mmCIF file of C-alpha atoms in Angstrom:
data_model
loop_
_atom_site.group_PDB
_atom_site.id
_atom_site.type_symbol
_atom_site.label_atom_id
_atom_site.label_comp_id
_atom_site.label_asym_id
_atom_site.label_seq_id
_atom_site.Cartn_x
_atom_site.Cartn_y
_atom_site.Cartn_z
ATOM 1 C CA UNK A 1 -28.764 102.446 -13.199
ATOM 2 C CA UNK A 2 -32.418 100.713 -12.832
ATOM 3 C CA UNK A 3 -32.680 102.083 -9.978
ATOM 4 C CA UNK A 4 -31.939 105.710 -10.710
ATOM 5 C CA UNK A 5 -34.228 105.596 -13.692
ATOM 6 C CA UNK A 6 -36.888 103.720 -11.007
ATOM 7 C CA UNK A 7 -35.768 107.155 -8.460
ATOM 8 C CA UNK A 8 -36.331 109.370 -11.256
ATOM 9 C CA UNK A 9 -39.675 108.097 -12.875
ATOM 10 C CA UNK A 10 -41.179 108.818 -9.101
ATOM 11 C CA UNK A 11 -40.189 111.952 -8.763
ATOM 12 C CA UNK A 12 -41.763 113.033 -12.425
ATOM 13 C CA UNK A 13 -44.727 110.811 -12.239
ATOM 14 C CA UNK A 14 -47.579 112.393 -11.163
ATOM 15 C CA UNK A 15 -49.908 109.324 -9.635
ATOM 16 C CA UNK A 16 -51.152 108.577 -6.185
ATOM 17 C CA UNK A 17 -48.838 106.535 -3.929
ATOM 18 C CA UNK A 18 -50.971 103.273 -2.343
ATOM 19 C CA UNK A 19 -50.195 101.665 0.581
ATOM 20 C CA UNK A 20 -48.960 98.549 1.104
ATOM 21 C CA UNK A 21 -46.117 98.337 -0.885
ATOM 22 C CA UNK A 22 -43.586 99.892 0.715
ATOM 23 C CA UNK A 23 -43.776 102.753 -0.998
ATOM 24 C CA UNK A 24 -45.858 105.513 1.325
ATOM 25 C CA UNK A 25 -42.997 104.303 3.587
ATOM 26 C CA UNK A 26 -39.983 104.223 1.104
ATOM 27 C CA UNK A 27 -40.625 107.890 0.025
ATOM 28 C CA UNK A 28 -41.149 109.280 4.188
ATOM 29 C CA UNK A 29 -37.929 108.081 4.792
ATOM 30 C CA UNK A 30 -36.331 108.921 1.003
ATOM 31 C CA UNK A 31 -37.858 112.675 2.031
ATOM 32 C CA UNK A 32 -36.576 112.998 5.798
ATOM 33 C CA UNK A 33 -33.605 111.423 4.272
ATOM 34 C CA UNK A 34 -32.747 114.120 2.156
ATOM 35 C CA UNK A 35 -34.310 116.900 4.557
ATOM 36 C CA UNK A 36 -31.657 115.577 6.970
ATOM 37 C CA UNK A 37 -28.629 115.428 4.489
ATOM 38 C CA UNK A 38 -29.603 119.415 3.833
ATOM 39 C CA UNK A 39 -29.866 119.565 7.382
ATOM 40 C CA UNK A 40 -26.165 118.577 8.313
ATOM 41 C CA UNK A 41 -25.012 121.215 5.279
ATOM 42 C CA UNK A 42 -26.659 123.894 6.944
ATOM 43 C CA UNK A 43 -24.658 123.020 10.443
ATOM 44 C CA UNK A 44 -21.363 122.643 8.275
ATOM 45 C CA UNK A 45 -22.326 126.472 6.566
ATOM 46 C CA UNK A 46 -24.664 128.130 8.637
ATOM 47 C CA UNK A 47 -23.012 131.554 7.196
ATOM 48 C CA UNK A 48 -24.188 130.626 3.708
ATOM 49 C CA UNK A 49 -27.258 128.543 3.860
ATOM 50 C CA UNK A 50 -29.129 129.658 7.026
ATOM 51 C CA UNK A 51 -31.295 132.998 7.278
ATOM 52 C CA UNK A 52 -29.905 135.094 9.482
ATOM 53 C CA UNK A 53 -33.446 136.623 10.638
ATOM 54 C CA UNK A 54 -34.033 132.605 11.687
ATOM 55 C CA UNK A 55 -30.483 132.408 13.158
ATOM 56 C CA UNK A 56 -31.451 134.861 15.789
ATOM 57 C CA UNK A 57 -34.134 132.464 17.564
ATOM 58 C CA UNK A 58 -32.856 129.402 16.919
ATOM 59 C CA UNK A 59 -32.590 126.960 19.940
ATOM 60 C CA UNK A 60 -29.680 124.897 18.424
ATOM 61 C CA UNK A 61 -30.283 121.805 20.741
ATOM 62 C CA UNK A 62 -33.784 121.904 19.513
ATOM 63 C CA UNK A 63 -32.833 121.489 16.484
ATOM 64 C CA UNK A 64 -30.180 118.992 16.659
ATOM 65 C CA UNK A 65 -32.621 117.012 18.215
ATOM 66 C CA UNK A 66 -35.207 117.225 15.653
ATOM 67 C CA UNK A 67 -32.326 116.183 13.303
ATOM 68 C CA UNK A 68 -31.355 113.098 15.153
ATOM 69 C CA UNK A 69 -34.955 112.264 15.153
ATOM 70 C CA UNK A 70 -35.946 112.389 11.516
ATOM 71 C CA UNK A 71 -32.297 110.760 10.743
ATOM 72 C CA UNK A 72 -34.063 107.799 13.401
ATOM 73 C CA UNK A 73 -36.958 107.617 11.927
ATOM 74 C CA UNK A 74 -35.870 107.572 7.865
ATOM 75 C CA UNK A 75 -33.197 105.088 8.774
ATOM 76 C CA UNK A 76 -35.356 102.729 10.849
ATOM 77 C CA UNK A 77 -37.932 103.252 7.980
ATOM 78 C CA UNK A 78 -35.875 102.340 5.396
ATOM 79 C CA UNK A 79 -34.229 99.527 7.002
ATOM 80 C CA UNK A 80 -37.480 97.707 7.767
ATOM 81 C CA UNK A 81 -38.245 98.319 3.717
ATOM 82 C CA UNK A 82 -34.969 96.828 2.862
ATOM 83 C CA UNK A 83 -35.215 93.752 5.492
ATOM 84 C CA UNK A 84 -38.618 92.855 4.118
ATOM 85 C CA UNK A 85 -37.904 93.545 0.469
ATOM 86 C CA UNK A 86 -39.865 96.639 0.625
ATOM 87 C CA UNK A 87 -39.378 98.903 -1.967
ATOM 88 C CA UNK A 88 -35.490 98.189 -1.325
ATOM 89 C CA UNK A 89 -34.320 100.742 -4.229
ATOM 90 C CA UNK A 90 -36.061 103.285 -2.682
ATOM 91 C CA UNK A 91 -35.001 102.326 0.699
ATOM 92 C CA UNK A 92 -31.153 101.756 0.006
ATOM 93 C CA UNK A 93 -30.994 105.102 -1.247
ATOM 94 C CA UNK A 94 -32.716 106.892 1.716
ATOM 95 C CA UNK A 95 -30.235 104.276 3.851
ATOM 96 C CA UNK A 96 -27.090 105.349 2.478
ATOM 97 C CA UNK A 97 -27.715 109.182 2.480
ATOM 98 C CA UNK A 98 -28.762 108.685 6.323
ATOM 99 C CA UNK A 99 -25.284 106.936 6.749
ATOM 100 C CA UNK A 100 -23.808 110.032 4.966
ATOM 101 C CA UNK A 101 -25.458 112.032 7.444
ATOM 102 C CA UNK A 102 -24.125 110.386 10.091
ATOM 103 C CA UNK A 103 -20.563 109.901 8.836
ATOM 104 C CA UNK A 104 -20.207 114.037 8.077
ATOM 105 C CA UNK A 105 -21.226 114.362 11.906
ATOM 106 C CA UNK A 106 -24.898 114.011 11.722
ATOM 107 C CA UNK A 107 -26.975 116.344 15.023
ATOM 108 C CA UNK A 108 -22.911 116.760 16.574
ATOM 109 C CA UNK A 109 -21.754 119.179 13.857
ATOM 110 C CA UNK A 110 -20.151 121.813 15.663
ATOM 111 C CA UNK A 111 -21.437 125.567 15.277
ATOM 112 C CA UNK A 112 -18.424 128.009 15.468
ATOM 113 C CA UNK A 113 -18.349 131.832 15.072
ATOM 114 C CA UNK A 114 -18.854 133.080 11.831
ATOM 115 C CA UNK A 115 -19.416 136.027 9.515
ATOM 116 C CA UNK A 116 -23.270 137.181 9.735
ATOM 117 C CA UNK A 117 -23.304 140.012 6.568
ATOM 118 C CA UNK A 118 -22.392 137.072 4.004
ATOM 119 C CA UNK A 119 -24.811 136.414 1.011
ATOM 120 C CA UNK A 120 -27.190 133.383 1.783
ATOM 121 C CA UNK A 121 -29.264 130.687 0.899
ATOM 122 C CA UNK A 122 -32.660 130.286 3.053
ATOM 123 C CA UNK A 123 -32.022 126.754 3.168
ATOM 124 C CA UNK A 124 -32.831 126.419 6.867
ATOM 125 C CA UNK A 125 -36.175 127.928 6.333
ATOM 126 C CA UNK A 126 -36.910 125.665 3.073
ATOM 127 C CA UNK A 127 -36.484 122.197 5.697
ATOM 128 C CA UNK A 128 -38.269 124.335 8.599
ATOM 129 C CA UNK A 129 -40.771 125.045 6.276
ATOM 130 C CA UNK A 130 -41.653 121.755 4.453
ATOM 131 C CA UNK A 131 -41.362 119.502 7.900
ATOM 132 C CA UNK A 132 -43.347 122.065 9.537
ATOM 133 C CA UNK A 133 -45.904 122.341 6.715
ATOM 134 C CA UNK A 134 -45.975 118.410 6.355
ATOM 135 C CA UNK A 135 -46.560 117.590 10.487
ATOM 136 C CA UNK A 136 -49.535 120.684 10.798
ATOM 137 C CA UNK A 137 -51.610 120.597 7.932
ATOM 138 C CA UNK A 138 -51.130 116.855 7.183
ATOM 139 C CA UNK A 139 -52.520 116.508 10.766
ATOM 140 C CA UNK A 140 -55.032 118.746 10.230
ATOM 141 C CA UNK A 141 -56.445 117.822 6.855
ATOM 142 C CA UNK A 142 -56.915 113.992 8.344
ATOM 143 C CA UNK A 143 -58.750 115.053 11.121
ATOM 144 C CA UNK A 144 -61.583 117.236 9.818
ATOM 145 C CA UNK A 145 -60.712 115.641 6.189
ATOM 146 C CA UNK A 146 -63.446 116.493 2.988
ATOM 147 C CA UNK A 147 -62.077 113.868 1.076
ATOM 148 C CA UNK A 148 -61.555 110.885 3.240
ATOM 149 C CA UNK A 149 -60.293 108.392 1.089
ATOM 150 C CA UNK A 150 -57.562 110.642 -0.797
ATOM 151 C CA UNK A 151 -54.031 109.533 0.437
ATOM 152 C CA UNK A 152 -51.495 112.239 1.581
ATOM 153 C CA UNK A 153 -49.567 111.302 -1.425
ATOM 154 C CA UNK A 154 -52.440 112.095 -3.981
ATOM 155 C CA UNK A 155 -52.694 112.476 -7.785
ATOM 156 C CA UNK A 156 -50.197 115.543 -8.556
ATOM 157 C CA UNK A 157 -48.315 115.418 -5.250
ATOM 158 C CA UNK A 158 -44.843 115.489 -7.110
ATOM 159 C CA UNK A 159 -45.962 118.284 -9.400
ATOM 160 C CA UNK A 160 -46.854 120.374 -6.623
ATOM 161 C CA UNK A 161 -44.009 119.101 -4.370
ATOM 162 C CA UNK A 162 -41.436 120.324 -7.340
ATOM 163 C CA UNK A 163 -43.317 124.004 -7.201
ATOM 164 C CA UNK A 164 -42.492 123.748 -3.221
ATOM 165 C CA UNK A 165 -38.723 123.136 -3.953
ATOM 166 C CA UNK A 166 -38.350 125.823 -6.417
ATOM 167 C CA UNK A 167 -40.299 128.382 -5.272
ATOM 168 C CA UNK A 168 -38.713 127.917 -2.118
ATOM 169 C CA UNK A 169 -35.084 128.261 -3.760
ATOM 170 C CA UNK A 170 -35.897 130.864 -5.826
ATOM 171 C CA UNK A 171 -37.561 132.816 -3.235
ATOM 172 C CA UNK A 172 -34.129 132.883 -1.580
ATOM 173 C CA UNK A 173 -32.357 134.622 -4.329
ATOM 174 C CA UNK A 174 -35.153 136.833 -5.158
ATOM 175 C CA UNK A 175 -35.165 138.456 -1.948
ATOM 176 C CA UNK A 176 -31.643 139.137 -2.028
ATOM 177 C CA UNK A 177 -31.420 140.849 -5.683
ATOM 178 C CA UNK A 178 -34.240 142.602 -4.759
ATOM 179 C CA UNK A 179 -32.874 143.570 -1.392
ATOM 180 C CA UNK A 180 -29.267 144.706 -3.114
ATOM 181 C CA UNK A 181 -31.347 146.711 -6.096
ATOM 182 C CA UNK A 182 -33.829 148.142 -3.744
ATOM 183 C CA UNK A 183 -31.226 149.745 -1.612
ATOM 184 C CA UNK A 184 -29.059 150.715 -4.395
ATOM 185 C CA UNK A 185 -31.531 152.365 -6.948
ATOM 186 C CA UNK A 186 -34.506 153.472 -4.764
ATOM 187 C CA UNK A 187 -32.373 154.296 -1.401
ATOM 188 C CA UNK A 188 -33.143 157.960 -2.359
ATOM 189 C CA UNK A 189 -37.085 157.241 -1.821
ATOM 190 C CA UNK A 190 -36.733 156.664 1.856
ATOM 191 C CA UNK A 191 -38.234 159.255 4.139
ATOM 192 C CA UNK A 192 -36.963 159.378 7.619
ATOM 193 C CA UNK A 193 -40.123 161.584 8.789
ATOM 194 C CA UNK A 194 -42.358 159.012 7.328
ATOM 195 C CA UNK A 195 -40.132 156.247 9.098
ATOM 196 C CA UNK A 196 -40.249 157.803 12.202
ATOM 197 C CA UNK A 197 -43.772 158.623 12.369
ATOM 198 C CA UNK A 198 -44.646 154.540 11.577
ATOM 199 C CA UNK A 199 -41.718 153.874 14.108
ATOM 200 C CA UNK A 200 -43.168 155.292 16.866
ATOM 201 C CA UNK A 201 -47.060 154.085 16.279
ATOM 202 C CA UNK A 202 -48.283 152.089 19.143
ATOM 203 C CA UNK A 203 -47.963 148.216 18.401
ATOM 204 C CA UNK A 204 -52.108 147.220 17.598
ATOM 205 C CA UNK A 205 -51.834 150.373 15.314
ATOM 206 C CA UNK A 206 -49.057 149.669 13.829
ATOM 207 C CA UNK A 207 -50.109 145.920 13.458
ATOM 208 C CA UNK A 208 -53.701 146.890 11.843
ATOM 209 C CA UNK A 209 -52.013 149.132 9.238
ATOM 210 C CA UNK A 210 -49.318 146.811 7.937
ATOM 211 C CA UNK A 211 -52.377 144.222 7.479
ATOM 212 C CA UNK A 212 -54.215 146.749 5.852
ATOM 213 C CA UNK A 213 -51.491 147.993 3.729
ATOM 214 C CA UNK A 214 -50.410 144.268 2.903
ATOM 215 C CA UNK A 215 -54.154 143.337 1.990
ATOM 216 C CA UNK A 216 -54.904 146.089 -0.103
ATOM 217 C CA UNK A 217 -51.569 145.350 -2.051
ATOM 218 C CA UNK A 218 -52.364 141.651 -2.489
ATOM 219 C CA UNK A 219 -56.122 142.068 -3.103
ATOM 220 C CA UNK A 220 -55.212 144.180 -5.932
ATOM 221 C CA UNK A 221 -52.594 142.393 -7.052
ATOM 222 C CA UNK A 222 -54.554 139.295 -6.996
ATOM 223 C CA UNK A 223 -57.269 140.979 -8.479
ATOM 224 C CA UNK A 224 -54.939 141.695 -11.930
ATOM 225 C CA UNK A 225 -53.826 138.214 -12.133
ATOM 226 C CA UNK A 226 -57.966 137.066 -12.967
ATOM 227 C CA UNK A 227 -58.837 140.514 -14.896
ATOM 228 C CA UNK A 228 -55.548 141.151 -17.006
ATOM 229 C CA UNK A 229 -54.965 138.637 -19.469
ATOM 230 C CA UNK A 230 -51.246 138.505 -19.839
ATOM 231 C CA UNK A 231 -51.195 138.110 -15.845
ATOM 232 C CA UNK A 232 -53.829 135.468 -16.013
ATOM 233 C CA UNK A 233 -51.814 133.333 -18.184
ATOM 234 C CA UNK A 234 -49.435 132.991 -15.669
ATOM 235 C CA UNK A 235 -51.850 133.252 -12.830
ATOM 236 C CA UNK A 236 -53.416 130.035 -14.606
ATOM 237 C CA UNK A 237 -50.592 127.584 -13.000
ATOM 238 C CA UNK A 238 -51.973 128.311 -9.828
ATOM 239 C CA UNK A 239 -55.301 127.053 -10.837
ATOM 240 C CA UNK A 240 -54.449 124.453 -12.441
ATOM 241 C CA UNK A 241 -54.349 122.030 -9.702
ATOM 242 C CA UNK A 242 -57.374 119.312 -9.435
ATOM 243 C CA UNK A 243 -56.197 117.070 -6.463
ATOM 244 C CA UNK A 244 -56.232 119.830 -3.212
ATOM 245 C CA UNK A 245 -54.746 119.900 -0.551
ATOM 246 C CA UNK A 246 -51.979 122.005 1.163
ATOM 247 C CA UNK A 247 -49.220 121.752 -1.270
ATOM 248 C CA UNK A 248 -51.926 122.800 -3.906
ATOM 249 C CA UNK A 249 -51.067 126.357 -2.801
ATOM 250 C CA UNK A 250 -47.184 126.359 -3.558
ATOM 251 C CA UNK A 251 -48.512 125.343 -7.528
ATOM 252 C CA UNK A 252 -47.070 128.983 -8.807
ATOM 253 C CA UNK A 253 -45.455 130.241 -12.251
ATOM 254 C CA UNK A 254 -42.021 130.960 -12.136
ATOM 255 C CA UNK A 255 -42.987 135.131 -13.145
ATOM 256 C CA UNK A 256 -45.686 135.430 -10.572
ATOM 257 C CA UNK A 257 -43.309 134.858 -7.498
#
């Protein structure tokens, strides 16, 4: 039980992580860890917790082999912490959900036929996303850094890291209520004239007037959120953040997404 309650006052603290402790290290492999675990769930039920717009490019030995990677890399992590007394509550847990992994097939989880018109949970995209994210902008935010001595894991990391996870959740389900109620109530405002005519635009045109279209929308949109004050009170969240970086973005009310 200490070390749940240890698990659990990291993950609502809101402090800067220093190194040499174990802990930078602990909470890598704690978060590839559990990136991986999700990862074997999505093999098991691709039907229910991949995208299917994803599922069409996917190069599944790619990604089986970016799985047995970050399954390496957390395990050998952790099991350095835990050898050198390291942070070895944070370690064992990362350890043993890595072994979990492993034991429910790990990167060899076969991928049979299955249903493709079944409701879904982006869950593929949410790991895609956040390793992604984490590997480009990490990368680039250390090599042409403004603040050179803040750590990756700054002040407000977990706060922001907690907006990632449920904005990227809730995203999910958003899109498909809006999706079913979309078709359902406003099916009659489709035009097939209009349709057709955007169709059959030449791709640069048709690529300069969904960017125009898209950043008139948001401009405006954005524009509300500062000028109208019920919108700004939500709006606030996002500006609420004092230690940036790129997970200072995903820092969103729950109504504004």
């Amino acid at each position: 039980m200490l070390e749940i309650d240890k698990l659990n006052e990291l993950a609502e603290s809101h402090g800067e992580l220093r190194r040499g402790k174990g802990m930078v290290t602990g909470t890598i492999a704690i978060s590839l860890a559990v990136l991986c675990f999700l990862g074997v769930l999505v093999f098991h039920f691709p039907q229910y917790l991949s995208t299917p717009e994803l599922r069409k490019s996917y190069n599944v030995d790619l990604m089986r082999w970016v799985l047995l990677v970050a399954m390496v890399v957390s395990g050998g992590l952790s099991l350095v912490n835990i050898i050198f007394n390291r942070t070895r509550w944070l370690s064992s847990f990362a350890f043993l959900l890595i072994v979990l992994s492993a034991l429910l097939g790990g990167h060899k989880v076969p991928v049979n036929d299955f249903a493709d018109n079944t409701p879904y949970i982006g869950l593929d995209w949410f790991i895609l996303d956040l390793l992604g994210s984490s590997l480009i902008f990490i990368f680039i935010e250390k090599l042409f850094a403004l603040r050179k001595d803040q750590p990756v894991f700054r002040a407000e990391w977990q706060t922001d890291f907690h907006h990632f996870v449920v904005n990227h959740m809730i995203v999910g389900f958003v899109l498909l209520a809006t999706n079913l109620m979309v078709h359902k109530l406003f099916g009659w405002a489709a035009n097939d004239g209009i349709r057709g005519w955007v169709g059959n635009l030449p791709f640069w045109a048709g690529l300069l007037l969904i960017i125009l279209v898209a950043d008139l929308v948001q401009y405006w949109t954005h524009r509300a959120y500062h000028e109208v004050p019920v919108l700004w009170r939500l709006h606030a969240v996002h500006h609420s953040v004092k230690s940036m970086d790129w997970m200072a973005g995903s820092r969103q009310h729950i109504l504004e997404l």
